[in-house]
Structure formats: C-alpha cells, structure tokens
Amino acid sequence: MNIDHLKVFHVLAKNNSFSNTSKVLHISQSSVSKQIRQLEEELYTKLFDRTTKKVQLTSEGEILLESAERIFKEINRVKNKLASLSETVHGDLVIGASLTLGEHILPYVLGEYQKQYPNVHIDMKVDNSEHIIERLRSKQVDLAFIQSSSYYPEFTQQLFLEDELVIIAPQKFIYPEFDSINEYITPDMLLTLPMIIREQGSGTRQVIEEQLQNNQFDPNQLNVQLELENTESIKAAVESGLGISIISKVSVQKELRLNTLRRLTVQGLHLKRNFYSIYDEQNLSLPGSSFLSFIHNYYN
C-alpha cells in the first residue's frame, strides 16, 4: 500500500471535501481523485460515498481510517524514539509562534533545546495565531505554537502550557477622572475604563473575548480605544496612560516588578488560556518530533 495514497485518504476522510483536501495537500483535485481511485482499486473496495456536495466514508472506509491513524501514530512513535538520540537529529526546523509565545516563552525553550540538539538549525516566524495557522497549511512552517480555542481538524493539536491573563493599568492615567481607582475595580469599571487590546485575528483577542463571555461579560461593551498588533506596543500605550489592557502575565512580569505598570483585579474574574502545539502528524520531520517531545517534557 502506497503511504502517500494513505495520507491523501486520511486528509480527505477528515475534510469530507476534494477541494479542501487539494488545498491542504497543495495538489490538484484530479490528483486527489486519482490517488483515492487507485487506493480503492488496490483494496477492491469503495472507501467513500460521493455526492455533489461532499464525500462520506463508507463502513470499509471507517475501518481503513482507524488503521491509517494507528499507522501514522506508529510512524511518529518511531520518530520520537529516534529523536531521543540527540546525535541522530539534524537538519532544519521552521517554527511558527504567536506573539506572546514567540517573544516571551519559546526563546528560553529554544536555548535549552539547542544545547541538547546542536545540529538542528531553527528558524522561528512570529505572527498572530491566524497567520501562523495559514503558514502551517501552506507548509511554510513545520510546527505551530499558538493560543487558541479553535479546532483545526486537519492537524494534531496538543495542550502544552496554561497561561494567566491579567488586567494592567498605568501608574497615572491621562484622564484625571480615572486616577483615583485602586487595585480592586468593579465589573462596571472594567467596561468603562479605556481599553487597549490586540487586533482581530489575534489568538489573545479571541481568548479574551471568550473568557469574558464565560464570566458573564459582554466583550462588545468594552470601551476599546485602541487596537494594536503586538504586546510591546500595548504595554507602551498603557504605560503612557492611555488606558488599561488584558495581557499575558508572563509578558508583563518585568514591568510589574519595576512598578512601571500596576495590576488591577475584578473580584471573581479569573482569566486563563491554553497554549497549543499544532502540527501535521503525517509530515512531521525528525527535528520536529524531537522539539515536540522536548517542549512537552519541559513544561510537564
């Protein structure tokens, strides 16, 4: 059985669409159809029921899907075992990371990883979560590390770290009416104070809005004064007195320690988010396997 045909089958089974499968694999729809037909001929069975709108697995296709997933897991198990032998791991690894991870978390992990795997050359691309996933789809990056609650059915998604989000404020607002607020604020104050927040498409923005909704807040009622595309710009804007923000605790520890920013608390409001590794299990390289094993062990 051709492993490439099995990969095409696996992606089609997850997407239920020839057009989506061709986009994910960067091959033509005719090539997808041809490889599925060849696989069906080899197995003497029909794997999909085809309609004008979608394709659906037959009972035989369901059986093959279970087997295919076991095969790919076994391939990755072997890769991970080989990856544990650092002298065997070499080559290039391109990592895509959302801004918080790329600026404040992964650089420390990469340093430790390179000590153990000196023959792996790493290139890290930092962007918002939405763009990083697009790069993963187009195979511009091997691994993606983002904060998002979205589910991407074509990829394997693993939780590796939990993060706390905190409300930060300047030592002095440019608006005199807000200078009297103390560390503890009411829910109404959270909605009243001018808010500086990440742009739409940012994993941080998505998680903040979802977490506020889970705590009975309407994110549309936030008094958003400014949208910025990176954490450092947000911190600078808050420091200058323009407003408050909700931000990752790991990205603001230095400023809180130096008292250039202060932390606000809303009673009963606890904001947390998860960081995920996301990757294509079928096309995971040996350096990619080794880094995944390393980072999950690093934080567990």
mmCIF file of C-alpha atoms in Angstrom:
data_model
loop_
_atom_site.group_PDB
_atom_site.id
_atom_site.type_symbol
_atom_site.label_atom_id
_atom_site.label_comp_id
_atom_site.label_asym_id
_atom_site.label_seq_id
_atom_site.Cartn_x
_atom_site.Cartn_y
_atom_site.Cartn_z
ATOM 1 C CA MET A 1 0.000 0.000 0.000
ATOM 2 C CA ASN A 2 1.367 3.426 -1.017
ATOM 3 C CA ILE A 3 1.849 5.613 2.078
ATOM 4 C CA ASP A 4 1.208 8.769 0.027
ATOM 5 C CA HIS A 5 -2.168 7.390 -1.060
ATOM 6 C CA LEU A 6 -2.923 6.680 2.590
ATOM 7 C CA LYS A 7 -2.072 10.284 3.506
ATOM 8 C CA VAL A 8 -4.441 11.614 0.851
ATOM 9 C CA PHE A 9 -7.140 9.243 2.086
ATOM 10 C CA HIS A 10 -6.628 10.405 5.691
ATOM 11 C CA VAL A 11 -6.913 14.112 4.837
ATOM 12 C CA LEU A 12 -9.993 13.513 2.661
ATOM 13 C CA ALA A 13 -11.626 11.478 5.440
ATOM 14 C CA LYS A 14 -11.084 14.379 7.853
ATOM 15 C CA ASN A 15 -12.214 17.120 5.444
ATOM 16 C CA ASN A 16 -15.027 15.372 3.528
ATOM 17 C CA SER A 17 -14.159 17.567 0.549
ATOM 18 C CA PHE A 18 -11.950 17.024 -2.514
ATOM 19 C CA SER A 19 -11.399 20.770 -2.918
ATOM 20 C CA ASN A 20 -10.342 21.264 0.736
ATOM 21 C CA THR A 21 -8.085 18.232 0.544
ATOM 22 C CA SER A 22 -6.358 19.570 -2.553
ATOM 23 C CA LYS A 23 -5.765 22.898 -0.751
ATOM 24 C CA VAL A 24 -4.354 21.243 2.358
ATOM 25 C CA LEU A 25 -2.022 18.969 0.370
ATOM 26 C CA HIS A 26 -1.222 21.513 -2.372
ATOM 27 C CA ILE A 27 -2.122 19.107 -5.157
ATOM 28 C CA SER A 28 -4.857 19.260 -7.782
ATOM 29 C CA GLN A 29 -8.345 17.867 -7.201
ATOM 30 C CA SER A 30 -7.786 15.490 -10.100
ATOM 31 C CA SER A 31 -4.674 14.149 -8.348
ATOM 32 C CA VAL A 32 -6.678 13.620 -5.145
ATOM 33 C CA SER A 33 -9.372 11.753 -7.101
ATOM 34 C CA LYS A 34 -6.785 9.658 -8.940
ATOM 35 C CA GLN A 35 -4.975 8.580 -5.767
ATOM 36 C CA ILE A 36 -8.233 7.693 -4.000
ATOM 37 C CA ARG A 37 -9.351 5.692 -7.040
ATOM 38 C CA GLN A 38 -6.011 3.836 -7.139
ATOM 39 C CA LEU A 39 -6.311 3.044 -3.423
ATOM 40 C CA GLU A 40 -9.860 1.730 -3.877
ATOM 41 C CA GLU A 41 -8.743 -0.412 -6.811
ATOM 42 C CA GLU A 42 -5.846 -1.799 -4.794
ATOM 43 C CA LEU A 43 -8.142 -2.708 -1.897
ATOM 44 C CA TYR A 44 -11.027 -3.888 -4.124
ATOM 45 C CA THR A 45 -13.477 -1.796 -2.108
ATOM 46 C CA LYS A 46 -15.313 1.522 -2.143
ATOM 47 C CA LEU A 47 -13.973 3.871 0.536
ATOM 48 C CA PHE A 48 -16.221 6.920 0.017
ATOM 49 C CA ASP A 49 -19.808 7.645 -0.950
ATOM 50 C CA ARG A 50 -19.651 10.655 -3.246
ATOM 51 C CA THR A 51 -22.391 13.270 -3.665
ATOM 52 C CA THR A 52 -22.385 16.634 -5.426
ATOM 53 C CA LYS A 53 -21.774 18.464 -2.136
ATOM 54 C CA LYS A 54 -19.484 16.218 -0.090
ATOM 55 C CA VAL A 55 -17.916 12.817 0.330
ATOM 56 C CA GLN A 56 -18.592 10.473 3.209
ATOM 57 C CA LEU A 57 -16.748 7.396 4.432
ATOM 58 C CA THR A 58 -18.259 4.000 3.774
ATOM 59 C CA SER A 59 -18.112 1.360 6.514
ATOM 60 C CA GLU A 60 -14.995 -0.023 4.786
ATOM 61 C CA GLY A 61 -13.539 3.489 4.757
ATOM 62 C CA GLU A 62 -14.152 3.797 8.514
ATOM 63 C CA ILE A 63 -12.150 0.626 9.082
ATOM 64 C CA LEU A 64 -9.284 1.902 6.925
ATOM 65 C CA LEU A 65 -9.317 5.279 8.732
ATOM 66 C CA GLU A 66 -8.834 3.567 12.104
ATOM 67 C CA SER A 67 -5.922 1.574 10.685
ATOM 68 C CA ALA A 68 -4.397 4.623 8.976
ATOM 69 C CA GLU A 69 -4.399 6.592 12.233
ATOM 70 C CA ARG A 70 -2.684 3.693 14.016
ATOM 71 C CA ILE A 71 -0.069 3.559 11.239
ATOM 72 C CA PHE A 72 0.690 7.285 11.441
ATOM 73 C CA LYS A 73 0.879 7.141 15.249
ATOM 74 C CA GLU A 74 3.351 4.258 14.998
ATOM 75 C CA ILE A 75 5.459 6.185 12.478
ATOM 76 C CA ASN A 76 5.587 9.129 14.881
ATOM 77 C CA ARG A 77 6.381 6.835 17.813
ATOM 78 C CA VAL A 78 9.427 5.591 15.912
ATOM 79 C CA LYS A 79 10.403 9.165 15.013
ATOM 80 C CA ASN A 80 10.113 10.232 18.646
ATOM 81 C CA LYS A 81 12.223 7.278 19.750
ATOM 82 C CA LEU A 82 14.912 8.180 17.234
ATOM 83 C CA ALA A 83 14.610 11.842 18.230
ATOM 84 C CA SER A 84 15.556 10.920 21.806
ATOM 85 C CA LEU A 85 19.019 10.109 20.475
ATOM 86 C CA SER A 86 20.286 13.659 20.037
ATOM 87 C CA GLU A 87 23.267 12.690 17.893
ATOM 88 C CA THR A 88 20.923 11.350 15.195
ATOM 89 C CA VAL A 89 18.861 14.531 14.907
ATOM 90 C CA HIS A 90 19.998 17.147 12.412
ATOM 91 C CA GLY A 91 18.513 19.398 9.760
ATOM 92 C CA ASP A 92 16.268 22.456 9.546
ATOM 93 C CA LEU A 93 13.219 23.203 11.667
ATOM 94 C CA VAL A 94 10.877 26.129 10.998
ATOM 95 C CA ILE A 95 8.643 27.055 13.924
ATOM 96 C CA GLY A 96 5.663 29.385 13.759
ATOM 97 C CA ALA A 97 4.693 31.105 17.001
ATOM 98 C CA SER A 98 2.064 33.575 18.092
ATOM 99 C CA LEU A 99 3.418 36.818 19.537
ATOM 100 C CA THR A 100 3.274 36.025 23.256
ATOM 101 C CA LEU A 101 4.887 32.639 22.756
ATOM 102 C CA GLY A 102 7.441 33.877 20.252
ATOM 103 C CA GLU A 103 8.517 36.870 22.325
ATOM 104 C CA HIS A 104 8.273 35.653 25.931
ATOM 105 C CA ILE A 105 8.207 31.848 26.190
ATOM 106 C CA LEU A 106 9.753 29.921 23.302
ATOM 107 C CA PRO A 107 13.142 31.728 23.196
ATOM 108 C CA TYR A 108 14.023 30.222 26.602
ATOM 109 C CA VAL A 109 12.957 26.737 25.500
ATOM 110 C CA LEU A 110 14.862 27.043 22.216
ATOM 111 C CA GLY A 111 18.067 27.849 24.088
ATOM 112 C CA GLU A 112 17.798 24.693 26.175
ATOM 113 C CA TYR A 113 16.808 22.619 23.132
ATOM 114 C CA GLN A 114 19.839 23.783 21.127
ATOM 115 C CA LYS A 115 22.174 22.684 23.928
ATOM 116 C CA GLN A 116 20.854 19.136 23.541
ATOM 117 C CA TYR A 117 20.368 19.196 19.752
ATOM 118 C CA PRO A 118 23.168 21.402 18.370
ATOM 119 C CA ASN A 119 22.836 20.018 14.831
ATOM 120 C CA VAL A 120 19.314 21.339 14.315
ATOM 121 C CA HIS A 121 19.054 24.760 12.666
ATOM 122 C CA ILE A 122 15.934 26.599 13.863
ATOM 123 C CA ASP A 123 14.101 29.457 12.186
ATOM 124 C CA MET A 124 11.187 30.945 14.145
ATOM 125 C CA LYS A 125 8.432 33.001 12.478
ATOM 126 C CA VAL A 126 6.394 35.195 14.835
ATOM 127 C CA ASP A 127 2.924 36.407 13.843
ATOM 128 C CA ASN A 128 -0.647 36.368 15.111
ATOM 129 C CA SER A 129 -2.333 32.975 15.533
ATOM 130 C CA GLU A 130 -4.491 33.205 12.410
ATOM 131 C CA HIS A 131 -1.491 33.910 10.175
ATOM 132 C CA ILE A 132 0.602 31.179 11.807
ATOM 133 C CA ILE A 133 -2.072 28.570 11.036
ATOM 134 C CA GLU A 134 -2.142 29.759 7.406
ATOM 135 C CA ARG A 135 1.633 29.289 7.257
ATOM 136 C CA LEU A 136 1.229 25.778 8.645
ATOM 137 C CA ARG A 137 -1.387 24.987 5.995
ATOM 138 C CA SER A 138 0.910 26.244 3.242
ATOM 139 C CA LYS A 139 3.855 24.284 4.731
ATOM 140 C CA GLN A 140 5.888 27.458 5.407
ATOM 141 C CA VAL A 141 6.351 26.253 8.996
ATOM 142 C CA ASP A 142 6.784 22.730 10.388
ATOM 143 C CA LEU A 143 5.220 23.348 13.803
ATOM 144 C CA ALA A 144 2.814 25.983 15.110
ATOM 145 C CA PHE A 145 2.595 27.202 18.697
ATOM 146 C CA ILE A 146 -0.412 29.380 19.399
ATOM 147 C CA GLN A 147 -3.005 30.354 21.991
ATOM 148 C CA SER A 148 -6.405 29.486 20.591
ATOM 149 C CA SER A 149 -9.514 27.541 21.472
ATOM 150 C CA SER A 150 -10.235 26.879 17.796
ATOM 151 C CA TYR A 151 -10.109 23.328 16.484
ATOM 152 C CA TYR A 152 -8.233 22.532 13.276
ATOM 153 C CA PRO A 153 -9.394 19.081 12.095
ATOM 154 C CA GLU A 154 -6.623 18.645 9.552
ATOM 155 C CA PHE A 155 -3.916 18.917 12.235
ATOM 156 C CA THR A 156 -2.935 17.324 15.530
ATOM 157 C CA GLN A 157 -3.401 19.750 18.420
ATOM 158 C CA GLN A 158 -1.829 19.283 21.878
ATOM 159 C CA LEU A 159 -2.050 21.393 25.021
ATOM 160 C CA PHE A 160 1.388 22.089 26.494
ATOM 161 C CA LEU A 161 1.030 25.107 28.804
ATOM 162 C CA GLU A 162 -1.605 27.117 30.703
ATOM 163 C CA ASP A 163 -1.257 30.894 30.940
ATOM 164 C CA GLU A 164 -2.881 33.513 33.151
ATOM 165 C CA LEU A 165 -4.243 36.767 31.730
ATOM 166 C CA VAL A 166 -4.053 39.868 33.929
ATOM 167 C CA ILE A 167 -5.522 43.362 33.783
ATOM 168 C CA ILE A 168 -2.826 46.039 33.687
ATOM 169 C CA ALA A 169 -3.084 49.789 34.202
ATOM 170 C CA PRO A 170 -0.715 52.773 34.155
ATOM 171 C CA GLN A 171 0.588 54.359 37.318
ATOM 172 C CA LYS A 172 -1.121 57.561 36.148
ATOM 173 C CA PHE A 173 -3.886 57.942 33.544
ATOM 174 C CA ILE A 174 -4.008 60.825 31.091
ATOM 175 C CA TYR A 175 -7.674 61.047 32.135
ATOM 176 C CA PRO A 176 -7.839 62.676 35.616
ATOM 177 C CA GLU A 177 -11.208 61.087 36.401
ATOM 178 C CA PHE A 178 -9.573 57.629 36.483
ATOM 179 C CA ASP A 179 -6.576 58.460 38.678
ATOM 180 C CA SER A 180 -8.435 57.635 41.893
ATOM 181 C CA ILE A 181 -9.037 53.956 41.058
ATOM 182 C CA ASN A 182 -7.281 51.442 43.263
ATOM 183 C CA GLU A 183 -6.201 47.863 42.743
ATOM 184 C CA TYR A 184 -9.719 46.440 43.020
ATOM 185 C CA ILE A 185 -12.280 47.557 40.450
ATOM 186 C CA THR A 186 -15.912 46.681 39.829
ATOM 187 C CA PRO A 187 -17.151 44.868 36.707
ATOM 188 C CA ASP A 188 -18.719 48.176 35.583
ATOM 189 C CA MET A 189 -15.326 49.876 35.839
ATOM 190 C CA LEU A 190 -13.775 47.197 33.628
ATOM 191 C CA LEU A 191 -16.291 48.107 30.929
ATOM 192 C CA THR A 192 -15.891 51.855 31.497
ATOM 193 C CA LEU A 193 -12.119 52.257 31.513
ATOM 194 C CA PRO A 194 -10.492 52.868 28.102
ATOM 195 C CA MET A 195 -9.256 49.511 26.803
ATOM 196 C CA ILE A 196 -6.198 48.831 24.643
ATOM 197 C CA ILE A 197 -6.426 45.426 23.020
ATOM 198 C CA ARG A 198 -4.955 43.162 20.340
ATOM 199 C CA GLU A 199 -6.303 43.207 16.791
ATOM 200 C CA GLN A 200 -8.979 40.894 15.370
ATOM 201 C CA GLY A 201 -7.410 37.593 14.266
ATOM 202 C CA SER A 202 -5.136 37.537 17.289
ATOM 203 C CA GLY A 203 -5.389 34.425 19.458
ATOM 204 C CA THR A 204 -5.087 36.671 22.519
ATOM 205 C CA ARG A 205 -8.074 38.766 21.397
ATOM 206 C CA GLN A 206 -10.143 35.647 20.713
ATOM 207 C CA VAL A 207 -9.362 34.105 24.099
ATOM 208 C CA ILE A 208 -10.028 37.361 25.996
ATOM 209 C CA GLU A 209 -13.451 37.712 24.390
ATOM 210 C CA GLU A 210 -14.324 34.067 25.071
ATOM 211 C CA GLN A 211 -13.125 34.240 28.676
ATOM 212 C CA LEU A 212 -15.099 37.428 29.334
ATOM 213 C CA GLN A 213 -18.225 35.784 27.904
ATOM 214 C CA ASN A 214 -17.665 32.765 30.152
ATOM 215 C CA ASN A 215 -17.598 35.182 33.105
ATOM 216 C CA GLN A 216 -20.887 36.849 32.074
ATOM 217 C CA PHE A 217 -19.245 39.910 30.457
ATOM 218 C CA ASP A 218 -20.209 41.151 27.015
ATOM 219 C CA PRO A 219 -16.904 41.893 25.204
ATOM 220 C CA ASN A 220 -18.796 44.201 22.827
ATOM 221 C CA GLN A 221 -19.364 46.524 25.781
ATOM 222 C CA LEU A 222 -15.645 47.046 26.364
ATOM 223 C CA ASN A 223 -14.597 50.653 25.878
ATOM 224 C CA VAL A 224 -11.994 49.820 23.208
ATOM 225 C CA GLN A 225 -9.939 52.922 22.442
ATOM 226 C CA LEU A 226 -7.025 51.373 20.611
ATOM 227 C CA GLU A 227 -6.199 48.129 18.778
ATOM 228 C CA LEU A 228 -2.526 47.209 18.416
ATOM 229 C CA GLU A 229 -0.743 44.305 16.758
ATOM 230 C CA ASN A 230 1.834 43.350 19.370
ATOM 231 C CA THR A 231 2.308 43.065 23.103
ATOM 232 C CA GLU A 232 5.172 45.541 23.418
ATOM 233 C CA SER A 233 3.122 48.319 21.775
ATOM 234 C CA ILE A 234 0.227 47.592 24.130
ATOM 235 C CA LYS A 235 2.467 47.796 27.197
ATOM 236 C CA ALA A 236 3.949 51.093 25.994
ATOM 237 C CA ALA A 237 0.494 52.545 25.358
ATOM 238 C CA VAL A 238 -0.704 51.531 28.812
ATOM 239 C CA GLU A 239 2.454 52.912 30.457
ATOM 240 C CA SER A 240 1.828 56.251 28.745
ATOM 241 C CA GLY A 241 -1.559 56.456 30.487
ATOM 242 C CA LEU A 242 -3.858 55.815 27.526
ATOM 243 C CA GLY A 243 -5.853 53.058 29.220
ATOM 244 C CA ILE A 244 -5.880 49.530 30.578
ATOM 245 C CA SER A 245 -5.335 46.192 28.886
ATOM 246 C CA ILE A 246 -5.702 42.456 29.428
ATOM 247 C CA ILE A 247 -2.430 40.726 28.748
ATOM 248 C CA SER A 248 -0.424 37.560 29.424
ATOM 249 C CA LYS A 249 1.128 37.558 32.887
ATOM 250 C CA VAL A 250 4.405 36.158 31.533
ATOM 251 C CA SER A 251 4.766 39.114 29.166
ATOM 252 C CA VAL A 252 4.428 41.779 31.854
ATOM 253 C CA GLN A 253 6.349 40.403 34.855
ATOM 254 C CA LYS A 254 9.257 42.821 34.431
ATOM 255 C CA GLU A 255 7.028 45.914 34.280
ATOM 256 C CA LEU A 256 5.039 44.827 37.347
ATOM 257 C CA ARG A 257 8.263 44.196 39.248
ATOM 258 C CA LEU A 258 9.643 47.634 38.313
ATOM 259 C CA ASN A 259 6.281 49.319 39.060
ATOM 260 C CA THR A 260 6.060 50.918 35.621
ATOM 261 C CA LEU A 261 2.662 49.209 35.377
ATOM 262 C CA ARG A 262 0.221 48.026 38.017
ATOM 263 C CA ARG A 263 -2.221 45.151 38.139
ATOM 264 C CA LEU A 264 -5.978 45.561 38.602
ATOM 265 C CA THR A 265 -8.340 42.912 39.953
ATOM 266 C CA VAL A 266 -12.047 42.343 39.382
ATOM 267 C CA GLN A 267 -13.492 40.199 42.149
ATOM 268 C CA GLY A 268 -14.456 36.761 40.890
ATOM 269 C CA LEU A 269 -12.883 37.279 37.446
ATOM 270 C CA HIS A 270 -10.152 34.760 36.637
ATOM 271 C CA LEU A 271 -8.848 34.744 33.081
ATOM 272 C CA LYS A 272 -6.805 31.817 31.801
ATOM 273 C CA ARG A 273 -5.898 30.459 28.388
ATOM 274 C CA ASN A 274 -4.143 27.454 26.943
ATOM 275 C CA PHE A 275 -1.147 27.271 24.639
ATOM 276 C CA TYR A 276 -1.119 24.524 21.999
ATOM 277 C CA SER A 277 1.331 22.833 19.687
ATOM 278 C CA ILE A 278 -0.274 22.193 16.287
ATOM 279 C CA TYR A 279 1.245 20.151 13.503
ATOM 280 C CA ASP A 280 0.650 17.812 10.579
ATOM 281 C CA GLU A 281 1.202 14.363 12.054
ATOM 282 C CA GLN A 282 1.738 12.814 8.644
ATOM 283 C CA ASN A 283 4.594 15.113 7.643
ATOM 284 C CA LEU A 284 6.463 15.534 10.915
ATOM 285 C CA SER A 285 10.239 15.631 10.457
ATOM 286 C CA LEU A 286 12.723 14.146 12.922
ATOM 287 C CA PRO A 287 13.745 17.622 14.207
ATOM 288 C CA GLY A 288 10.041 18.446 14.557
ATOM 289 C CA SER A 289 9.402 15.275 16.560
ATOM 290 C CA SER A 290 12.372 15.939 18.796
ATOM 291 C CA PHE A 291 11.280 19.518 19.537
ATOM 292 C CA LEU A 292 7.707 18.455 20.331
ATOM 293 C CA SER A 293 8.956 15.811 22.754
ATOM 294 C CA PHE A 294 11.363 18.320 24.297
ATOM 295 C CA ILE A 295 8.857 21.137 24.856
ATOM 296 C CA HIS A 296 6.146 18.858 26.274
ATOM 297 C CA ASN A 297 8.672 17.350 28.701
ATOM 298 C CA TYR A 298 9.981 20.843 29.544
ATOM 299 C CA TYR A 299 6.576 22.017 30.787
ATOM 300 C CA ASN A 300 5.340 18.751 32.329
#
